[in-house]
PDB file of N, CA and C in Angstrom:
ATOM      1  N   UNK A   1     -24.276  56.167-139.130  1.00 86.00           N
ATOM      2  CA  UNK A   1     -24.892  57.144-139.981  1.00 86.00           C
ATOM      3  C   UNK A   1     -23.820  58.119-140.464  1.00 86.00           C
ATOM      4  N   UNK A   2     -23.710  58.271-141.737  1.00 93.00           N
ATOM      5  CA  UNK A   2     -22.757  59.214-142.311  1.00 93.00           C
ATOM      6  C   UNK A   2     -23.475  60.504-142.693  1.00 93.00           C
ATOM      7  N   UNK A   3     -22.750  61.601-142.588  1.00 92.00           N
ATOM      8  CA  UNK A   3     -23.293  62.902-142.951  1.00 92.00           C
ATOM      9  C   UNK A   3     -22.422  63.526-144.019  1.00 92.00           C
ATOM     10  N   UNK A   4     -22.985  64.463-144.745  1.00 94.00           N
ATOM     11  CA  UNK A   4     -22.255  65.143-145.800  1.00 94.00           C
ATOM     12  C   UNK A   4     -22.347  66.644-145.565  1.00 94.00           C
ATOM     13  N   UNK A   5     -21.188  67.304-145.571  1.00 92.00           N
ATOM     14  CA  UNK A   5     -21.124  68.760-145.459  1.00 92.00           C
ATOM     15  C   UNK A   5     -20.575  69.304-146.768  1.00 92.00           C
ATOM     16  N   UNK A   6     -21.280  70.254-147.348  1.00 94.00           N
ATOM     17  CA  UNK A   6     -20.855  70.859-148.605  1.00 94.00           C
ATOM     18  C   UNK A   6     -20.421  72.285-148.317  1.00 94.00           C
ATOM     19  N   UNK A   7     -19.175  72.593-148.636  1.00 92.00           N
ATOM     20  CA  UNK A   7     -18.636  73.935-148.452  1.00 92.00           C
ATOM     21  C   UNK A   7     -18.105  74.437-149.790  1.00 92.00           C
ATOM     22  N   UNK A   8     -17.775  75.714-149.821  1.00 93.00           N
ATOM     23  CA  UNK A   8     -17.231  76.323-151.037  1.00 93.00           C
ATOM     24  C   UNK A   8     -15.864  76.897-150.686  1.00 93.00           C
ATOM     25  N   UNK A   9     -14.848  76.574-151.479  1.00 93.00           N
ATOM     26  CA  UNK A   9     -13.500  77.044-151.183  1.00 93.00           C
ATOM     27  C   UNK A   9     -13.253  78.418-151.820  1.00 93.00           C
ATOM     28  N   UNK A  10     -12.039  78.882-151.755  1.00 95.00           N
ATOM     29  CA  UNK A  10     -11.652  80.205-152.234  1.00 95.00           C
ATOM     30  C   UNK A  10     -11.880  80.375-153.730  1.00 95.00           C
ATOM     31  N   UNK A  11     -11.768  79.296-154.474  1.00 97.00           N
ATOM     32  CA  UNK A  11     -11.924  79.341-155.924  1.00 97.00           C
ATOM     33  C   UNK A  11     -13.357  79.037-156.372  1.00 97.00           C
ATOM     34  N   UNK A  12     -14.315  79.136-155.465  1.00 96.00           N
ATOM     35  CA  UNK A  12     -15.742  78.922-155.710  1.00 96.00           C
ATOM     36  C   UNK A  12     -16.039  77.499-156.198  1.00 96.00           C
ATOM     37  N   UNK A  13     -15.250  76.559-155.724  1.00 97.00           N
ATOM     38  CA  UNK A  13     -15.485  75.156-156.058  1.00 97.00           C
ATOM     39  C   UNK A  13     -16.105  74.465-154.842  1.00 97.00           C
ATOM     40  N   UNK A  14     -17.051  73.582-155.097  1.00 96.00           N
ATOM     41  CA  UNK A  14     -17.686  72.849-154.009  1.00 96.00           C
ATOM     42  C   UNK A  14     -16.739  71.789-153.453  1.00 96.00           C
ATOM     43  N   UNK A  15     -16.685  71.725-152.138  1.00 94.00           N
ATOM     44  CA  UNK A  15     -15.887  70.720-151.444  1.00 94.00           C
ATOM     45  C   UNK A  15     -16.854  69.898-150.589  1.00 94.00           C
ATOM     46  N   UNK A  16     -16.913  68.613-150.843  1.00 95.00           N
ATOM     47  CA  UNK A  16     -17.815  67.724-150.122  1.00 95.00           C
ATOM     48  C   UNK A  16     -17.012  66.949-149.092  1.00 95.00           C
ATOM     49  N   UNK A  17     -17.460  66.988-147.846  1.00 94.00           N
ATOM     50  CA  UNK A  17     -16.823  66.259-146.755  1.00 94.00           C
ATOM     51  C   UNK A  17     -17.842  65.279-146.188  1.00 94.00           C
ATOM     52  N   UNK A  18     -17.528  64.005-146.255  1.00 95.00           N
ATOM     53  CA  UNK A  18     -18.390  62.963-145.694  1.00 95.00           C
ATOM     54  C   UNK A  18     -17.759  62.514-144.382  1.00 95.00           C
ATOM     55  N   UNK A  19     -18.590  62.490-143.320  1.00 94.00           N
ATOM     56  CA  UNK A  19     -18.047  62.165-141.999  1.00 94.00           C
ATOM     57  C   UNK A  19     -19.078  61.420-141.173  1.00 94.00           C
ATOM     58  N   UNK A  20     -18.573  60.774-140.143  1.00 93.00           N
ATOM     59  CA  UNK A  20     -19.405  60.088-139.162  1.00 93.00           C
ATOM     60  C   UNK A  20     -19.459  60.967-137.914  1.00 93.00           C
ATOM     61  N   UNK A  21     -20.632  61.449-137.500  1.00 91.00           N
ATOM     62  CA  UNK A  21     -20.697  62.354-136.348  1.00 91.00           C
ATOM     63  C   UNK A  21     -20.270  61.714-135.028  1.00 91.00           C
ATOM     64  N   UNK A  22     -20.267  60.388-134.962  1.00 90.00           N
ATOM     65  CA  UNK A  22     -19.859  59.720-133.720  1.00 90.00           C
ATOM     66  C   UNK A  22     -18.343  59.696-133.541  1.00 90.00           C
ATOM     67  N   UNK A  23     -17.580  59.651-134.643  1.00 91.00           N
ATOM     68  CA  UNK A  23     -16.133  59.456-134.521  1.00 91.00           C
ATOM     69  C   UNK A  23     -15.291  60.610-135.057  1.00 91.00           C
ATOM     70  N   UNK A  24     -15.770  61.355-136.040  1.00 92.00           N
ATOM     71  CA  UNK A  24     -14.926  62.337-136.725  1.00 92.00           C
ATOM     72  C   UNK A  24     -15.064  63.768-136.214  1.00 92.00           C
ATOM     73  N   UNK A  25     -15.939  64.030-135.273  1.00 90.00           N
ATOM     74  CA  UNK A  25     -16.233  65.394-134.846  1.00 90.00           C
ATOM     75  C   UNK A  25     -15.409  65.779-133.627  1.00 90.00           C
ATOM     76  N   UNK A  26     -14.827  66.983-133.669  1.00 87.00           N
ATOM     77  CA  UNK A  26     -14.149  67.578-132.512  1.00 87.00           C
ATOM     78  C   UNK A  26     -15.072  68.675-131.993  1.00 87.00           C
ATOM     79  N   UNK A  27     -15.527  68.532-130.730  1.00 80.00           N
ATOM     80  CA  UNK A  27     -16.531  69.451-130.193  1.00 80.00           C
ATOM     81  C   UNK A  27     -15.965  70.818-129.833  1.00 80.00           C
ATOM     82  N   UNK A  28     -14.789  70.855-129.293  1.00 78.00           N
ATOM     83  CA  UNK A  28     -14.182  72.127-128.870  1.00 78.00           C
ATOM     84  C   UNK A  28     -13.001  72.432-129.775  1.00 78.00           C
ATOM     85  N   UNK A  29     -13.230  73.090-130.896  1.00 73.00           N
ATOM     86  CA  UNK A  29     -12.115  73.368-131.812  1.00 73.00           C
ATOM     87  C   UNK A  29     -11.146  74.380-131.217  1.00 73.00           C
ATOM     88  N   UNK A  30      -9.881  74.167-131.444  1.00 78.00           N
ATOM     89  CA  UNK A  30      -8.832  75.076-130.965  1.00 78.00           C
ATOM     90  C   UNK A  30      -8.522  76.079-132.071  1.00 78.00           C
ATOM     91  N   UNK A  31      -9.468  76.958-132.344  1.00 78.00           N
ATOM     92  CA  UNK A  31      -9.294  77.936-133.401  1.00 78.00           C
ATOM     93  C   UNK A  31      -9.950  79.248-132.980  1.00 78.00           C
ATOM     94  N   UNK A  32      -9.531  80.324-133.600  1.00 83.00           N
ATOM     95  CA  UNK A  32     -10.090  81.631-133.308  1.00 83.00           C
ATOM     96  C   UNK A  32     -11.062  82.081-134.394  1.00 83.00           C
ATOM     97  N   UNK A  33     -11.505  81.184-135.226  1.00 83.00           N
ATOM     98  CA  UNK A  33     -12.449  81.530-136.282  1.00 83.00           C
ATOM     99  C   UNK A  33     -13.827  81.784-135.686  1.00 83.00           C
ATOM    100  N   UNK A  34     -14.467  82.890-136.052  1.00 82.00           N
ATOM    101  CA  UNK A  34     -15.769  83.191-135.452  1.00 82.00           C
ATOM    102  C   UNK A  34     -16.892  82.286-135.944  1.00 82.00           C
ATOM    103  N   UNK A  35     -16.797  81.767-137.165  1.00 86.00           N
ATOM    104  CA  UNK A  35     -17.844  80.927-137.710  1.00 86.00           C
ATOM    105  C   UNK A  35     -17.393  79.472-137.747  1.00 86.00           C
ATOM    106  N   UNK A  36     -17.013  78.979-136.591  1.00 87.00           N
ATOM    107  CA  UNK A  36     -16.609  77.581-136.456  1.00 87.00           C
ATOM    108  C   UNK A  36     -17.098  77.093-135.101  1.00 87.00           C
ATOM    109  N   UNK A  37     -18.095  76.202-135.099  1.00 87.00           N
ATOM    110  CA  UNK A  37     -18.530  75.660-133.820  1.00 87.00           C
ATOM    111  C   UNK A  37     -18.249  74.165-133.677  1.00 87.00           C
ATOM    112  N   UNK A  38     -17.685  73.533-134.725  1.00 89.00           N
ATOM    113  CA  UNK A  38     -17.155  72.177-134.601  1.00 89.00           C
ATOM    114  C   UNK A  38     -16.209  71.927-135.767  1.00 89.00           C
ATOM    115  N   UNK A  39     -15.353  70.918-135.615  1.00 90.00           N
ATOM    116  CA  UNK A  39     -14.394  70.584-136.662  1.00 90.00           C
ATOM    117  C   UNK A  39     -14.556  69.124-137.054  1.00 90.00           C
ATOM    118  N   UNK A  40     -14.393  68.864-138.357  1.00 92.00           N
ATOM    119  CA  UNK A  40     -14.470  67.519-138.907  1.00 92.00           C
ATOM    120  C   UNK A  40     -13.260  67.317-139.798  1.00 92.00           C
ATOM    121  N   UNK A  41     -12.449  66.317-139.478  1.00 88.00           N
ATOM    122  CA  UNK A  41     -11.256  65.991-140.272  1.00 88.00           C
ATOM    123  C   UNK A  41     -10.401  67.239-140.509  1.00 88.00           C
ATOM    124  N   UNK A  42     -10.148  67.994-139.456  1.00 87.00           N
ATOM    125  CA  UNK A  42      -9.336  69.223-139.473  1.00 87.00           C
ATOM    126  C   UNK A  42      -9.919  70.311-140.370  1.00 87.00           C
ATOM    127  N   UNK A  43     -11.209  70.294-140.618  1.00 90.00           N
ATOM    128  CA  UNK A  43     -11.876  71.345-141.380  1.00 90.00           C
ATOM    129  C   UNK A  43     -12.885  72.031-140.466  1.00 90.00           C
ATOM    130  N   UNK A  44     -12.804  73.354-140.341  1.00 90.00           N
ATOM    131  CA  UNK A  44     -13.770  74.061-139.494  1.00 90.00           C
ATOM    132  C   UNK A  44     -15.129  74.160-140.186  1.00 90.00           C
ATOM    133  N   UNK A  45     -16.174  73.843-139.459  1.00 91.00           N
ATOM    134  CA  UNK A  45     -17.531  73.914-139.985  1.00 91.00           C
ATOM    135  C   UNK A  45     -18.413  74.670-139.013  1.00 91.00           C
ATOM    136  N   UNK A  46     -19.505  75.215-139.546  1.00 90.00           N
ATOM    137  CA  UNK A  46     -20.442  75.974-138.723  1.00 90.00           C
ATOM    138  C   UNK A  46     -21.862  75.665-139.186  1.00 90.00           C
ATOM    139  N   UNK A  47     -22.761  75.544-138.227  1.00 87.00           N
ATOM    140  CA  UNK A  47     -24.183  75.546-138.524  1.00 87.00           C
ATOM    141  C   UNK A  47     -24.892  76.202-137.354  1.00 87.00           C
ATOM    142  N   UNK A  48     -26.049  76.760-137.622  1.00 88.00           N
ATOM    143  CA  UNK A  48     -26.813  77.422-136.574  1.00 88.00           C
ATOM    144  C   UNK A  48     -27.573  76.363-135.790  1.00 88.00           C
ATOM    145  N   UNK A  49     -27.349  76.251-134.496  1.00 86.00           N
ATOM    146  CA  UNK A  49     -27.941  75.157-133.720  1.00 86.00           C
ATOM    147  C   UNK A  49     -29.463  75.149-133.708  1.00 86.00           C
ATOM    148  N   UNK A  50     -30.099  76.311-133.819  1.00 87.00           N
ATOM    149  CA  UNK A  50     -31.555  76.349-133.764  1.00 87.00           C
ATOM    150  C   UNK A  50     -32.203  75.865-135.062  1.00 87.00           C
ATOM    151  N   UNK A  51     -31.437  75.714-136.125  1.00 88.00           N
ATOM    152  CA  UNK A  51     -32.002  75.235-137.382  1.00 88.00           C
ATOM    153  C   UNK A  51     -31.964  73.720-137.505  1.00 88.00           C
ATOM    154  N   UNK A  52     -31.302  73.054-136.588  1.00 86.00           N
ATOM    155  CA  UNK A  52     -31.263  71.591-136.583  1.00 86.00           C
ATOM    156  C   UNK A  52     -32.239  71.105-135.519  1.00 86.00           C
ATOM    157  N   UNK A  53     -33.299  70.430-135.935  1.00 88.00           N
ATOM    158  CA  UNK A  53     -34.370  70.066-135.016  1.00 88.00           C
ATOM    159  C   UNK A  53     -34.174  68.713-134.346  1.00 88.00           C
ATOM    160  N   UNK A  54     -33.189  67.947-134.770  1.00 88.00           N
ATOM    161  CA  UNK A  54     -32.897  66.657-134.151  1.00 88.00           C
ATOM    162  C   UNK A  54     -31.945  66.884-132.978  1.00 88.00           C
ATOM    163  N   UNK A  55     -32.446  66.712-131.757  1.00 88.00           N
ATOM    164  CA  UNK A  55     -31.646  67.005-130.561  1.00 88.00           C
ATOM    165  C   UNK A  55     -30.438  66.092-130.435  1.00 88.00           C
ATOM    166  N   UNK A  56     -30.593  64.810-130.741  1.00 89.00           N
ATOM    167  CA  UNK A  56     -29.475  63.880-130.611  1.00 89.00           C
ATOM    168  C   UNK A  56     -28.346  64.222-131.579  1.00 89.00           C
ATOM    169  N   UNK A  57     -28.700  64.576-132.794  1.00 89.00           N
ATOM    170  CA  UNK A  57     -27.689  64.938-133.778  1.00 89.00           C
ATOM    171  C   UNK A  57     -27.018  66.261-133.422  1.00 89.00           C
ATOM    172  N   UNK A  58     -27.775  67.222-132.905  1.00 88.00           N
ATOM    173  CA  UNK A  58     -27.195  68.498-132.489  1.00 88.00           C
ATOM    174  C   UNK A  58     -26.180  68.298-131.372  1.00 88.00           C
ATOM    175  N   UNK A  59     -26.482  67.416-130.427  1.00 88.00           N
ATOM    176  CA  UNK A  59     -25.551  67.152-129.324  1.00 88.00           C
ATOM    177  C   UNK A  59     -24.328  66.397-129.828  1.00 88.00           C
ATOM    178  N   UNK A  60     -24.499  65.504-130.817  1.00 88.00           N
ATOM    179  CA  UNK A  60     -23.346  64.811-131.390  1.00 88.00           C
ATOM    180  C   UNK A  60     -22.403  65.781-132.085  1.00 88.00           C
ATOM    181  N   UNK A  61     -22.942  66.789-132.741  1.00 88.00           N
ATOM    182  CA  UNK A  61     -22.103  67.723-133.488  1.00 88.00           C
ATOM    183  C   UNK A  61     -21.488  68.799-132.597  1.00 88.00           C
ATOM    184  N   UNK A  62     -22.248  69.319-131.645  1.00 86.00           N
ATOM    185  CA  UNK A  62     -21.764  70.443-130.836  1.00 86.00           C
ATOM    186  C   UNK A  62     -21.311  70.054-129.442  1.00 86.00           C
ATOM    187  N   UNK A  63     -21.658  68.897-128.975  1.00 84.00           N
ATOM    188  CA  UNK A  63     -21.318  68.515-127.607  1.00 84.00           C
ATOM    189  C   UNK A  63     -22.491  68.805-126.684  1.00 84.00           C
ATOM    190  N   UNK A  64     -22.384  68.383-125.457  1.00 79.00           N
ATOM    191  CA  UNK A  64     -23.491  68.485-124.502  1.00 79.00           C
ATOM    192  C   UNK A  64     -23.805  69.926-124.121  1.00 79.00           C
ATOM    193  N   UNK A  65     -22.781  70.745-123.932  1.00 74.00           N
ATOM    194  CA  UNK A  65     -23.005  72.106-123.439  1.00 74.00           C
ATOM    195  C   UNK A  65     -23.596  72.998-124.527  1.00 74.00           C
ATOM    196  N   UNK A  66     -22.972  73.039-125.701  1.00 72.00           N
ATOM    197  CA  UNK A  66     -23.445  73.914-126.769  1.00 72.00           C
ATOM    198  C   UNK A  66     -24.658  73.340-127.490  1.00 72.00           C
ATOM    199  N   UNK A  67     -24.852  72.058-127.465  1.00 67.00           N
ATOM    200  CA  UNK A  67     -25.945  71.437-128.193  1.00 67.00           C
ATOM    201  C   UNK A  67     -27.282  71.503-127.502  1.00 67.00           C
ATOM    202  N   UNK A  68     -27.302  71.883-126.221  1.00 73.00           N
ATOM    203  CA  UNK A  68     -28.542  71.969-125.477  1.00 73.00           C
ATOM    204  C   UNK A  68     -29.133  73.352-125.662  1.00 73.00           C
ATOM    205  N   UNK A  69     -30.340  73.407-126.178  1.00 69.00           N
ATOM    206  CA  UNK A  69     -30.998  74.690-126.398  1.00 69.00           C
ATOM    207  C   UNK A  69     -31.854  75.047-125.199  1.00 69.00           C
ATOM    208  N   UNK A  70     -31.904  76.315-124.877  1.00 63.00           N
ATOM    209  CA  UNK A  70     -32.772  76.824-123.820  1.00 63.00           C
ATOM    210  C   UNK A  70     -33.974  77.445-124.511  1.00 63.00           C
ATOM    211  N   UNK A  71     -35.139  76.927-124.213  1.00 59.00           N
ATOM    212  CA  UNK A  71     -36.354  77.415-124.859  1.00 59.00           C
ATOM    213  C   UNK A  71     -36.821  78.693-124.174  1.00 59.00           C
ATOM    214  N   UNK A  72     -37.145  79.713-124.979  1.00 49.00           N
ATOM    215  CA  UNK A  72     -37.712  80.943-124.447  1.00 49.00           C
ATOM    216  C   UNK A  72     -39.209  80.749-124.289  1.00 49.00           C
ATOM    217  N   UNK A  73     -39.718  81.146-123.146  1.00 47.00           N
ATOM    218  CA  UNK A  73     -41.153  81.000-122.931  1.00 47.00           C
ATOM    219  C   UNK A  73     -41.806  82.375-122.892  1.00 47.00           C
ATOM    220  N   UNK A  74     -43.036  82.417-123.317  1.00 48.00           N
ATOM    221  CA  UNK A  74     -43.776  83.680-123.331  1.00 48.00           C
ATOM    222  C   UNK A  74     -44.192  84.080-121.927  1.00 48.00           C
ATOM    223  N   UNK A  75     -44.138  83.168-120.973  1.00 49.00           N
ATOM    224  CA  UNK A  75     -44.527  83.481-119.605  1.00 49.00           C
ATOM    225  C   UNK A  75     -43.555  84.452-118.958  1.00 49.00           C
ATOM    226  N   UNK A  76     -42.316  84.495-119.423  1.00 53.00           N
ATOM    227  CA  UNK A  76     -41.338  85.408-118.841  1.00 53.00           C
ATOM    228  C   UNK A  76     -41.647  86.857-119.180  1.00 53.00           C
ATOM    229  N   UNK A  77     -42.324  87.096-120.292  1.00 56.00           N
ATOM    230  CA  UNK A  77     -42.595  88.451-120.735  1.00 56.00           C
ATOM    231  C   UNK A  77     -43.911  89.004-120.204  1.00 56.00           C
ATOM    232  N   UNK A  78     -44.682  88.213-119.463  1.00 56.00           N
ATOM    233  CA  UNK A  78     -45.997  88.647-119.005  1.00 56.00           C
ATOM    234  C   UNK A  78     -45.877  89.771-118.000  1.00 56.00           C
ATOM    235  N   UNK A  79     -44.986  89.666-117.056  1.00 58.00           N
ATOM    236  CA  UNK A  79     -44.879  90.652-115.993  1.00 58.00           C
ATOM    237  C   UNK A  79     -44.036  91.868-116.337  1.00 58.00           C
ATOM    238  N   UNK A  80     -43.422  91.900-117.489  1.00 66.00           N
ATOM    239  CA  UNK A  80     -42.532  92.993-117.854  1.00 66.00           C
ATOM    240  C   UNK A  80     -43.294  94.104-118.552  1.00 66.00           C
ATOM    241  N   UNK A  81     -42.964  95.339-118.193  1.00 69.00           N
ATOM    242  CA  UNK A  81     -43.529  96.480-118.888  1.00 69.00           C
ATOM    243  C   UNK A  81     -42.635  96.838-120.060  1.00 69.00           C
ATOM    244  N   UNK A  82     -43.249  97.311-121.119  1.00 70.00           N
ATOM    245  CA  UNK A  82     -42.480  97.677-122.301  1.00 70.00           C
ATOM    246  C   UNK A  82     -41.875  99.056-122.095  1.00 70.00           C
ATOM    247  N   UNK A  83     -40.578  99.132-122.265  1.00 70.00           N
ATOM    248  CA  UNK A  83     -39.853 100.386-122.149  1.00 70.00           C
ATOM    249  C   UNK A  83     -39.759 101.021-123.538  1.00 70.00           C
ATOM    250  N   UNK A  84     -40.091 102.289-123.706  1.00 68.00           N
ATOM    251  CA  UNK A  84     -40.007 102.892-125.040  1.00 68.00           C
ATOM    252  C   UNK A  84     -38.582 102.949-125.594  1.00 68.00           C
ATOM    253  N   UNK A  85     -37.603 102.819-124.726  1.00 69.00           N
ATOM    254  CA  UNK A  85     -36.215 102.832-125.190  1.00 69.00           C
ATOM    255  C   UNK A  85     -35.784 101.484-125.764  1.00 69.00           C
ATOM    256  N   UNK A  86     -36.620 100.434-125.637  1.00 67.00           N
ATOM    257  CA  UNK A  86     -36.272  99.130-126.168  1.00 67.00           C
ATOM    258  C   UNK A  86     -36.233  99.142-127.692  1.00 67.00           C
ATOM    259  N   UNK A  87     -37.143  99.876-128.311  1.00 70.00           N
ATOM    260  CA  UNK A  87     -37.195  99.963-129.766  1.00 70.00           C
ATOM    261  C   UNK A  87     -36.399 101.185-130.188  1.00 70.00           C
ATOM    262  N   UNK A  88     -35.213 100.954-130.691  1.00 62.00           N
ATOM    263  CA  UNK A  88     -34.328 102.068-131.035  1.00 62.00           C
ATOM    264  C   UNK A  88     -34.744 102.711-132.350  1.00 62.00           C
ATOM    265  N   UNK A  89     -35.050 101.911-133.328  1.00 56.00           N
ATOM    266  CA  UNK A  89     -35.427 102.471-134.634  1.00 56.00           C
ATOM    267  C   UNK A  89     -36.875 102.221-134.940  1.00 56.00           C
TER     268      UNK A  89
END
């Protein structure tokens, strides 16, 4: 399965990168860029993990550790009292 990532470069031109998530993805990029959670063909890319609903594809792109989402449950908030300092504005 091939995927396509569309980015915009400095000159506002679209750059299309076609890649195979099984072979072309580097899970732990060696970069200090804040908006880079995986690399494809030496290009840093970012996507928000919660917006991708296919679990297998998310794990292929981000790796096992970052690709696993922890679901928040409403049961955790049942026993908590609301503190008025929680809402700042």
